[in-house]
mmCIF file of C-alpha atoms in Angstrom:
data_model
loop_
_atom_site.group_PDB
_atom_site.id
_atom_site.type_symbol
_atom_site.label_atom_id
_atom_site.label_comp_id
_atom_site.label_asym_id
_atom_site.label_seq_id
_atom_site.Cartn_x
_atom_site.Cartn_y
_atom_site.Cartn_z
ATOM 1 C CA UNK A 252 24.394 131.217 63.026
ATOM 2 C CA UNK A 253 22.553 129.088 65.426
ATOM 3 C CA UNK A 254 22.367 129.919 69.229
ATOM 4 C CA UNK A 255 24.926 126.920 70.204
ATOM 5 C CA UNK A 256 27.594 128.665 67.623
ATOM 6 C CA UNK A 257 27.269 131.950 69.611
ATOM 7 C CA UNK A 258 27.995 130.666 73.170
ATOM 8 C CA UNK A 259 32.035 130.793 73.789
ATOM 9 C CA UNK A 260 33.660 127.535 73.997
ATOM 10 C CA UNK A 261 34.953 126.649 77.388
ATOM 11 C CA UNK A 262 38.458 126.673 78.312
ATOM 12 C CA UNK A 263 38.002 124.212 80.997
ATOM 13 C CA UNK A 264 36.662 120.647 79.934
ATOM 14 C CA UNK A 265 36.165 118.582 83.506
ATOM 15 C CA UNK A 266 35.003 115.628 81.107
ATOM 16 C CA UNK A 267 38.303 115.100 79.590
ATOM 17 C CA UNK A 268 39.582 113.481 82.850
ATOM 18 C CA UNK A 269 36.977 111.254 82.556
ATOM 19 C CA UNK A 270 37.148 109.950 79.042
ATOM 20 C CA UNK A 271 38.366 106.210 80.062
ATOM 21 C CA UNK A 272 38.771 103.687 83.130
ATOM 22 C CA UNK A 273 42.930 104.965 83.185
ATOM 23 C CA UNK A 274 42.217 108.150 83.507
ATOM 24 C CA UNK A 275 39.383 108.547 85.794
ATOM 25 C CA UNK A 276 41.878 106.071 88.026
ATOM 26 C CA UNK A 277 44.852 108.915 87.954
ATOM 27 C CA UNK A 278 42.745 111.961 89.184
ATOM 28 C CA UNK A 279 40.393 110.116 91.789
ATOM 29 C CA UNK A 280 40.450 112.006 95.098
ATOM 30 C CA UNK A 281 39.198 109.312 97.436
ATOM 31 C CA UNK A 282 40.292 105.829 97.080
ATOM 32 C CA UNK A 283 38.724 102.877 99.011
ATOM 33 C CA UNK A 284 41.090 99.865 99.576
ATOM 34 C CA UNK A 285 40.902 96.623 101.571
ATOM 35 C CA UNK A 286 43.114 98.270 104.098
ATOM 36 C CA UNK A 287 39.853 100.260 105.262
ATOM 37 C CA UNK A 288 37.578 97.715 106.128
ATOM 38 C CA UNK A 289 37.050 95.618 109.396
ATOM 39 C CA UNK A 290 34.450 92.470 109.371
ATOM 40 C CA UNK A 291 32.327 92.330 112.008
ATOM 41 C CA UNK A 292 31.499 88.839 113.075
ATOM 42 C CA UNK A 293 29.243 87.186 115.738
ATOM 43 C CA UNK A 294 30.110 84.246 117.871
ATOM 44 C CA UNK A 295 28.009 82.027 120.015
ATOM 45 C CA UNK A 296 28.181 79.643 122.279
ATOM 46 C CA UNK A 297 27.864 75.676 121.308
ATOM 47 C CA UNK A 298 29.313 73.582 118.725
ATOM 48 C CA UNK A 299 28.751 72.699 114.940
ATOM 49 C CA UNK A 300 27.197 76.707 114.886
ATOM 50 C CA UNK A 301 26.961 78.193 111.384
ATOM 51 C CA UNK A 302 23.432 79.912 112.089
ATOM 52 C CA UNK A 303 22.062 81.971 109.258
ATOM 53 C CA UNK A 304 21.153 85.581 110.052
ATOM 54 C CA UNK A 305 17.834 85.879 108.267
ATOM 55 C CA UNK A 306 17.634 89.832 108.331
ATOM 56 C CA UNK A 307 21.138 89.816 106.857
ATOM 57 C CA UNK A 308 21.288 87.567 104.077
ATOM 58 C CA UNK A 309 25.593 86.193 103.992
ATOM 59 C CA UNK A 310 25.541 86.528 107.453
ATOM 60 C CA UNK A 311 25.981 83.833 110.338
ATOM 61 C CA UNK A 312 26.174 83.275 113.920
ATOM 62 C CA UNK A 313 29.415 81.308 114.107
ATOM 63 C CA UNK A 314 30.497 78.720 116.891
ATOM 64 C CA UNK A 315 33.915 78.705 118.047
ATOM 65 C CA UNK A 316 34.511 75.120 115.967
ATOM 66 C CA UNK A 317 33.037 77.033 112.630
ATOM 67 C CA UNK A 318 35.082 80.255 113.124
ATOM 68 C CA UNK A 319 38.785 78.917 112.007
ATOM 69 C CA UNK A 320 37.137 78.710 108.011
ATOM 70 C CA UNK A 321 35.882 82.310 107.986
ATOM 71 C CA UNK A 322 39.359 83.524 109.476
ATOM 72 C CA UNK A 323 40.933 81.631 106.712
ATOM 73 C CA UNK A 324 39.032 83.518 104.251
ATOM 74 C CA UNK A 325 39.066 86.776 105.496
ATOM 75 C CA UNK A 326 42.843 86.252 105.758
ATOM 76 C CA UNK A 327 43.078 85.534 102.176
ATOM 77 C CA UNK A 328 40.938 88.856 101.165
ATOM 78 C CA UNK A 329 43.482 90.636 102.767
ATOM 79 C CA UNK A 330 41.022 91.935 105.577
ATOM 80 C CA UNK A 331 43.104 94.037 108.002
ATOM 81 C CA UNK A 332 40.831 93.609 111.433
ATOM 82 C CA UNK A 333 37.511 92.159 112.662
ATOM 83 C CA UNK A 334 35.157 93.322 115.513
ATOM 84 C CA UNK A 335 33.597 90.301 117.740
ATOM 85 C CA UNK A 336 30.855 90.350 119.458
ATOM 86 C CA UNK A 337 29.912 87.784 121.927
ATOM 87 C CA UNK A 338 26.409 85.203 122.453
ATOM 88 C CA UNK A 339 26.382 83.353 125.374
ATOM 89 C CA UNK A 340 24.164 80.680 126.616
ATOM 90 C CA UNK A 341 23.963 82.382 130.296
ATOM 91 C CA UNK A 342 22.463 85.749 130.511
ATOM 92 C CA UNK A 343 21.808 87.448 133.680
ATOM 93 C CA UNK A 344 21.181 91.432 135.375
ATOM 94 C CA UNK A 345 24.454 92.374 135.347
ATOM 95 C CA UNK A 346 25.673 90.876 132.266
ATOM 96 C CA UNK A 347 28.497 88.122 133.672
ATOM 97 C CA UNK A 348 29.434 86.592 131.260
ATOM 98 C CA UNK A 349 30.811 89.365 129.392
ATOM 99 C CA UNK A 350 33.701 89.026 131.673
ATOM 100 C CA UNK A 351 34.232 84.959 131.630
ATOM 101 C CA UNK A 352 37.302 84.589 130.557
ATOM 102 C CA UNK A 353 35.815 81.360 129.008
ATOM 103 C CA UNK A 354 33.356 82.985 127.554
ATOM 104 C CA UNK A 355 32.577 83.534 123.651
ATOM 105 C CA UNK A 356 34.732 86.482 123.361
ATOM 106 C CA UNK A 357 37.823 85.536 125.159
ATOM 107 C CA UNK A 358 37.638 82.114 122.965
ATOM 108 C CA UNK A 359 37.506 83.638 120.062
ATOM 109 C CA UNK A 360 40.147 86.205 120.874
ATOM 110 C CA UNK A 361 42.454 83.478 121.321
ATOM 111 C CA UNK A 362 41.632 81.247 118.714
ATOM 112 C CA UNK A 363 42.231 84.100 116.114
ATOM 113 C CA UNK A 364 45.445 85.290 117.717
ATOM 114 C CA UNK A 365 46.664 81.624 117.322
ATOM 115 C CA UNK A 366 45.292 80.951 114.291
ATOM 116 C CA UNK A 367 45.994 84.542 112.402
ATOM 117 C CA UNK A 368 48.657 86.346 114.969
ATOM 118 C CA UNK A 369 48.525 89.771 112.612
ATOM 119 C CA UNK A 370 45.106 90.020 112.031
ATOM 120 C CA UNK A 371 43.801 92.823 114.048
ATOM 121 C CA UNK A 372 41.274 91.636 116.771
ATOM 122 C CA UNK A 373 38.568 94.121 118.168
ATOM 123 C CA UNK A 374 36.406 92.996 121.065
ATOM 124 C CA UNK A 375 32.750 94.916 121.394
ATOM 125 C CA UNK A 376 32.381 96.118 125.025
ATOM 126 C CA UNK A 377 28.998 96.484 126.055
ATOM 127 C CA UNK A 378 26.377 94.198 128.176
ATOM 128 C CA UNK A 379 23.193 94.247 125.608
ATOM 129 C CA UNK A 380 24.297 90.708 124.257
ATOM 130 C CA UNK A 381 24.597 89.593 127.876
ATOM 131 C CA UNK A 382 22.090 90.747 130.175
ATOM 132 C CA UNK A 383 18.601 88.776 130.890
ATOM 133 C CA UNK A 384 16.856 92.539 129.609
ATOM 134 C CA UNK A 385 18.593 93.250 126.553
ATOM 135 C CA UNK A 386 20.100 96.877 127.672
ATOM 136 C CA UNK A 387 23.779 98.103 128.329
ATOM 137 C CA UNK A 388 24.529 97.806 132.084
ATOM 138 C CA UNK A 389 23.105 97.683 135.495
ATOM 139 C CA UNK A 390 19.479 98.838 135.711
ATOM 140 C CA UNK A 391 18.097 101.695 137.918
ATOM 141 C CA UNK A 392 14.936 101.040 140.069
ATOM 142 C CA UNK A 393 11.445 102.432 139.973
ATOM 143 C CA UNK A 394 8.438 102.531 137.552
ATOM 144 C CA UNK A 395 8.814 100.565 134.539
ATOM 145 C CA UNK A 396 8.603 103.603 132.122
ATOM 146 C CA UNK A 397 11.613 105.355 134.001
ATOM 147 C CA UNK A 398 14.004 102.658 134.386
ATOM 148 C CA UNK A 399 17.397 102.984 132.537
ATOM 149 C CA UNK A 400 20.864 102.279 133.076
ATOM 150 C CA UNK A 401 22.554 102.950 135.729
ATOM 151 C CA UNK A 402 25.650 104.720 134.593
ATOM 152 C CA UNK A 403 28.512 105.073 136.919
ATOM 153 C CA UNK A 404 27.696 101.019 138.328
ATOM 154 C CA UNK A 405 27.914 100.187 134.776
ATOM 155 C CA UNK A 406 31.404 101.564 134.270
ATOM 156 C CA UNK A 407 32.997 99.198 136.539
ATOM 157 C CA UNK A 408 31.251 96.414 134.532
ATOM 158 C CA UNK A 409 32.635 97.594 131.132
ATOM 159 C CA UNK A 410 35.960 97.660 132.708
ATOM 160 C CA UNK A 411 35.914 94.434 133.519
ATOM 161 C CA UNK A 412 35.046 92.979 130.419
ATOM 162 C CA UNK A 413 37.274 95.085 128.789
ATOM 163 C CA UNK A 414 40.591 93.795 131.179
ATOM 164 C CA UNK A 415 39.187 90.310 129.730
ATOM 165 C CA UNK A 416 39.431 90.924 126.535
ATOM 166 C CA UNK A 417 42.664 92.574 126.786
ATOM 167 C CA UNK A 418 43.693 89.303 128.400
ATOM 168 C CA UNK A 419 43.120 87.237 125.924
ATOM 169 C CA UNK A 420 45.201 88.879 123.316
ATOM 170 C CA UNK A 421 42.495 91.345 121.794
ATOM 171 C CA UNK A 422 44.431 94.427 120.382
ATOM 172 C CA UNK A 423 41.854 96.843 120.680
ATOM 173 C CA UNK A 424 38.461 97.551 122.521
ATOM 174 C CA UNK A 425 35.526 99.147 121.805
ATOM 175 C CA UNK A 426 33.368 100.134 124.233
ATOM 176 C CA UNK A 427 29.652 100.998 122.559
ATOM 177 C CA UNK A 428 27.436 101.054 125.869
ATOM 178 C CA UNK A 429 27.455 105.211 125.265
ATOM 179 C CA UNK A 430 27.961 105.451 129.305
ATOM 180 C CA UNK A 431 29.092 108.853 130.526
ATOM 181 C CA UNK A 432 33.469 108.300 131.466
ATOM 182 C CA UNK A 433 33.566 104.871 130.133
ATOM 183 C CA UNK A 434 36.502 105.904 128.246
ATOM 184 C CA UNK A 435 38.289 107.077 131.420
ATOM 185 C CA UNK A 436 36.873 104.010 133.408
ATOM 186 C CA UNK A 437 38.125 101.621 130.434
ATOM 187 C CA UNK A 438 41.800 103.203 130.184
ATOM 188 C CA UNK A 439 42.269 103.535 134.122
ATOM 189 C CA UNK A 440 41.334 99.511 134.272
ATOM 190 C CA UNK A 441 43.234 98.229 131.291
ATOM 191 C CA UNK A 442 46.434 100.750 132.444
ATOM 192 C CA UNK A 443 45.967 99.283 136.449
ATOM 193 C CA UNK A 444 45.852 95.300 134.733
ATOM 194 C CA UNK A 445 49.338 96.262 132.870
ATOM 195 C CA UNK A 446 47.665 96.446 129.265
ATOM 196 C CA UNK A 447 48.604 100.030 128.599
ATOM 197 C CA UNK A 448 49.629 99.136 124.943
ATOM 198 C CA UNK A 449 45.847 98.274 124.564
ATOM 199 C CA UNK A 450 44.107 100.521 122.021
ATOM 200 C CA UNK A 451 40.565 101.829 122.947
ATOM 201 C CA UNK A 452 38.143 102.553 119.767
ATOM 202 C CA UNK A 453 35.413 104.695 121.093
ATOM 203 C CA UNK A 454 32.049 104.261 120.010
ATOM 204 C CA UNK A 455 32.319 108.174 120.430
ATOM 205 C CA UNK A 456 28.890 109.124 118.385
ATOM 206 C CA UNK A 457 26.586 106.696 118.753
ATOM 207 C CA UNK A 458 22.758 107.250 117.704
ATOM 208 C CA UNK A 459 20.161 105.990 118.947
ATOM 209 C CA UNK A 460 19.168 104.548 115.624
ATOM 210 C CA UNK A 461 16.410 102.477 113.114
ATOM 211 C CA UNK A 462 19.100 101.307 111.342
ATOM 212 C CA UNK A 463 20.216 98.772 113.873
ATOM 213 C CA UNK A 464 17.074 96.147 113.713
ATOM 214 C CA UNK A 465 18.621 93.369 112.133
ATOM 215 C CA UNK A 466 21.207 93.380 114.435
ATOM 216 C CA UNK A 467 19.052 93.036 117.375
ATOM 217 C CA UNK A 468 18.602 89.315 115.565
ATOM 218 C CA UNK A 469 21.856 88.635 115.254
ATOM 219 C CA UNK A 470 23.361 89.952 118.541
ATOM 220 C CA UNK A 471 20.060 88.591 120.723
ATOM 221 C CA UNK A 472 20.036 91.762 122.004
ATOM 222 C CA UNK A 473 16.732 93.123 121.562
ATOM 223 C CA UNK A 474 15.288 95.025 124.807
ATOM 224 C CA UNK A 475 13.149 93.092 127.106
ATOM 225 C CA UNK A 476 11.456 96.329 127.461
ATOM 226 C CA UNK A 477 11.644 100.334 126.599
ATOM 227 C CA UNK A 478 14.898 101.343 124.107
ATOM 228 C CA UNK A 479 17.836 102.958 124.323
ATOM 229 C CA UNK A 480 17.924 106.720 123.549
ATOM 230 C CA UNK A 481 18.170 107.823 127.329
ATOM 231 C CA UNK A 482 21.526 106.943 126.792
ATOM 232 C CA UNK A 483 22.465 106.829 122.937
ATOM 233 C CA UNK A 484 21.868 109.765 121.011
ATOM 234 C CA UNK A 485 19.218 112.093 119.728
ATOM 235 C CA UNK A 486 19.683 111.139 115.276
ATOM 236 C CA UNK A 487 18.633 114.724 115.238
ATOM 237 C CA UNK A 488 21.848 116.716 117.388
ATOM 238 C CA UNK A 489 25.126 117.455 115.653
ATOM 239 C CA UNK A 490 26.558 119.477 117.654
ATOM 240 C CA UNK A 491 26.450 117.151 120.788
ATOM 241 C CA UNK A 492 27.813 114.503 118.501
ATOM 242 C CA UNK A 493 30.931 117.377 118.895
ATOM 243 C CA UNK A 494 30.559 117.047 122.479
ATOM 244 C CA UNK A 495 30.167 113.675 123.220
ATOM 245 C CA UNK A 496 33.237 113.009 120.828
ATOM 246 C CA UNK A 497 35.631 115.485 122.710
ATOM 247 C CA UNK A 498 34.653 113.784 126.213
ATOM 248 C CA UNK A 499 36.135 110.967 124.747
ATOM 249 C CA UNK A 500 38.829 112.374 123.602
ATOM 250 C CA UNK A 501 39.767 113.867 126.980
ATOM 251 C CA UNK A 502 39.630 110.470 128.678
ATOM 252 C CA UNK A 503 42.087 109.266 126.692
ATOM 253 C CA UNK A 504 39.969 107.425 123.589
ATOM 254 C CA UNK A 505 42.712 106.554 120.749
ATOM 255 C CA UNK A 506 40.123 105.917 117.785
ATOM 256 C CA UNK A 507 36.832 107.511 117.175
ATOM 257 C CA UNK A 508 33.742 105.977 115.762
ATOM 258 C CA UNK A 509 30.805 107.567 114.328
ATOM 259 C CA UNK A 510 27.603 105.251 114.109
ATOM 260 C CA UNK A 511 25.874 104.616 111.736
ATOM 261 C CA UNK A 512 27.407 105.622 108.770
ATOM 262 C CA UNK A 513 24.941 105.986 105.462
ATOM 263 C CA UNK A 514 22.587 108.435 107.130
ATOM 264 C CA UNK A 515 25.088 110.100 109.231
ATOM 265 C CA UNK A 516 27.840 111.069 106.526
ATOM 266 C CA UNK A 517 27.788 114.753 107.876
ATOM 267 C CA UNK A 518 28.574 113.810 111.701
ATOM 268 C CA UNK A 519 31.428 111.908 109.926
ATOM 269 C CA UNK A 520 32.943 114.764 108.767
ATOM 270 C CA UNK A 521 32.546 116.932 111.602
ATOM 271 C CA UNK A 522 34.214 114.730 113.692
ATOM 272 C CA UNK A 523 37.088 113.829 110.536
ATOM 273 C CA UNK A 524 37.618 117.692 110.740
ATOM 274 C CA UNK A 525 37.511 118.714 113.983
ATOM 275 C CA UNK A 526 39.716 115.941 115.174
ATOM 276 C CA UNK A 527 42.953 114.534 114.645
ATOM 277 C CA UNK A 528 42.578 110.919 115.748
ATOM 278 C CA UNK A 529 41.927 107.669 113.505
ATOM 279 C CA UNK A 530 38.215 107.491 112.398
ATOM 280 C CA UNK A 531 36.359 104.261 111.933
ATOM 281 C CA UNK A 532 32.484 104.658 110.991
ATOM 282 C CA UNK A 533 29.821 101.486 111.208
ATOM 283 C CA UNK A 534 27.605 100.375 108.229
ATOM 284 C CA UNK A 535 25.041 99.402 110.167
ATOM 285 C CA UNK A 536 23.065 96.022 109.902
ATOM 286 C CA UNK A 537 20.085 98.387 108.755
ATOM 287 C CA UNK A 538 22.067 99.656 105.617
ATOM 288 C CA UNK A 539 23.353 96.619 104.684
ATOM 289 C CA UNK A 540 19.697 94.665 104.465
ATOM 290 C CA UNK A 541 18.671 97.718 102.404
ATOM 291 C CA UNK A 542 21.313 96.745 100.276
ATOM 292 C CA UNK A 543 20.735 93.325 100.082
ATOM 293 C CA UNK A 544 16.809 93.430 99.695
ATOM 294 C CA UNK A 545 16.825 95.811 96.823
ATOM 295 C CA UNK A 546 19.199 93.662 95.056
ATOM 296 C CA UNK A 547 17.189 90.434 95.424
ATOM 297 C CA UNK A 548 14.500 92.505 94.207
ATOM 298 C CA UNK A 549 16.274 93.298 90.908
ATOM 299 C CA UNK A 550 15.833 97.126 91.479
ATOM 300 C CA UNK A 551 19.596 97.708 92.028
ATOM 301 C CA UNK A 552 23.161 96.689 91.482
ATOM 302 C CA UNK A 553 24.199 95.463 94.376
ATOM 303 C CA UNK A 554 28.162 95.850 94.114
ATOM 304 C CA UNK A 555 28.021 98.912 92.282
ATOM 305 C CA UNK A 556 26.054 100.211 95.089
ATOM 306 C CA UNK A 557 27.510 98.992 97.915
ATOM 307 C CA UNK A 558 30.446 99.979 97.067
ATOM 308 C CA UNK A 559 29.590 103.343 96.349
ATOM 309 C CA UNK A 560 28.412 103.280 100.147
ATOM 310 C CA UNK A 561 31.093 102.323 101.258
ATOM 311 C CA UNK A 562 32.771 105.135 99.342
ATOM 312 C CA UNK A 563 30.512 108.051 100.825
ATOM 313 C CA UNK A 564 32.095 107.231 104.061
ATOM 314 C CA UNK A 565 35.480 107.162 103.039
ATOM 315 C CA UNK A 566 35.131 110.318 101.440
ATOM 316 C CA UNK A 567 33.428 111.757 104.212
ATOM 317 C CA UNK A 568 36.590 111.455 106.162
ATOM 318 C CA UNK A 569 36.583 107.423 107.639
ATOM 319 C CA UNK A 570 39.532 105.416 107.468
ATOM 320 C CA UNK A 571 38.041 102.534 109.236
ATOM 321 C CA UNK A 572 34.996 100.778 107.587
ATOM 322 C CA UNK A 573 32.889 98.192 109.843
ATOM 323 C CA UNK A 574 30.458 96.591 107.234
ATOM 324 C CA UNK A 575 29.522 93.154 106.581
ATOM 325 C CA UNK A 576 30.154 93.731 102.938
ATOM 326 C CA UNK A 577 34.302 93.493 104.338
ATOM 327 C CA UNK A 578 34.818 89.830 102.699
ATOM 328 C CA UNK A 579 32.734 90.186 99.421
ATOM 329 C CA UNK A 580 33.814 93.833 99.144
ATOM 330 C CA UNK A 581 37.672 93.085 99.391
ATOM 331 C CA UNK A 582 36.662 90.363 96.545
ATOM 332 C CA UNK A 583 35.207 92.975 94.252
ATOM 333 C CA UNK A 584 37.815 95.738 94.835
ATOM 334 C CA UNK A 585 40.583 93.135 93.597
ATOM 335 C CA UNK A 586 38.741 91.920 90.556
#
């Protein structure tokens, strides 16, 4: 008798759920679905603007006059939702033209509405894209190395922007600046304008994180100087991720977002279980060029393994996927 005869068979074979593509569909526990994921798209100021982002191959910077095609097409993958965020030619300290109601933004917002009326628009409230220095809000005084942002001026700012957005027919907001109360700031100046039906998606974790380089490109945001973890977070604290999530909550936040997503799959789930609100998490520009380089390179497959990314953070407890795989990955999941 050899040794293989001797050990007991087992009474519990895990691989006969997996013997074909039928089954292994029947007992999956997590399933990802266009209805979880929100493009992100960028538009600028200008005309005849289709602006490739270099860092993020598939990309663009879109003009207002270029954006009615990619709405179309989104549209027809089904996409639920898309988060804008704005270019404009005028930059300045305080970050103006966040607020023009003529600005990118507000354009957009009502282009889409007219264009799409149920696609779900999300405006990106923060000043980075529009101040002259590349950070979120007003700027404190002093010695170079110690200037940051000024929190509580910056608040009113947010507000503002947020009120214009609103205006033009954005459903939700999503303030990212990681300013202490800009939750409660946001909520008391959208309920004061009479756009209490507006939802606010918090940015509620927000690292201060490697992962967001290419986006500096295609936002123009880089900082003119310094960076931003005196006000985004520490990658290495959990536990305030908790804490900075339940402010939110408290001022009245009615979705959560953790960001980014890939390397931050645990602070996904803490927040999925420790909270009962909707949870959106952000692929970051970072994870996507990953992505996209090693498959040029040949080393990976590209769908196989971006959509087992996107995956990870739906298991992890997301129900809302930013990525900029949204269009190609709706495309894949219905073939």
């Amino acid at each position: 008798m050899s040794m293989i005869e001797s050990v007991p068979t087992p009474n519990r074979r895990l691989r006969r759920g997996r013997r074909n593509a039928t089954l292994r569909r029947m007992v999956r526990e997590t399933q990802l679905t266009v209805d979880n994921l929100i493009a992100p798209l960028f538009i600028v100021e200008g005309q005849n603007i289709r602006k490739p982002i270099s860092s993020m191959p598939g990309q663009f910077q879109l003009s207002l006059d270029q954006l009615d095609t990619e709405i179309a097409e989104l549209v027809a993958a089904q996409i639920p939702a898309v988060l804008l965020f704005g270019i404009p030619l005028h930059k300045d300290t305080q970050g103006s033209s966040a607020w023009d109601a003529n600005g990118p933004v507000p354009s957009a917002i009502r282009a889409i509405k007219q264009q799409a009326p149920h696609l779900v628009v999300i405006a990106d409230v923060c000043m980075c894209e529009y101040t002259d220095h590349g950070h979120c809000g007003i700027l404190t005084s002093g010695e170079p190395e110690t200037i940051t942002v000024d929190n509580d001026p910056t608040l009113e700012l947010l507000a503002r922007a947020s009120v214009a957005y609103a205006a033009a027919g954005a459903d939700v907001v999503a303030p990212s600046a990681m300013m202490d109360g800009q939750i409660a700031a946001i909520r008391y100046g959208l309920d004061q304008a009479g756009y209490h039906d507006t939802i606010i998606l918090s940015y509620a974790a927000k690292f201060a994180s490697a992962f967001y380089g290419p986006f500096r490109e295609a936002a123009e945001s880089t900082p003119q100087f310094g960076d931003r973890r005196s006000y985004q977070m520490d990658a290495a604290n959990a536990r305030e991720a908790i804490a900075e999530t339940a402010l939110d909550v408290a001022e009245g936040a009615d979705w959560l977002m953790v960001k980014p997503a890939g390397a931050y799959l645990d602070i996904i789930r803490a927040v999925y279980e420790e909270f009962d609100l909707p949870l959106a998490a952000y692929q970051v520009s970072g994870e996507y060029a990953m992505i996209k380089a090693a498959a040029a390179n040949g080393w990976i497959d590209e769908q196989r393994v971006a959509l087992e990314s996107l995956l990870a953070i739906r298991r992890a407890g997301a129900s809302m996927i930013i990525t900029y795989y949204a269009k190609v990955a709706a495309q894949w999941l219905k073939a």
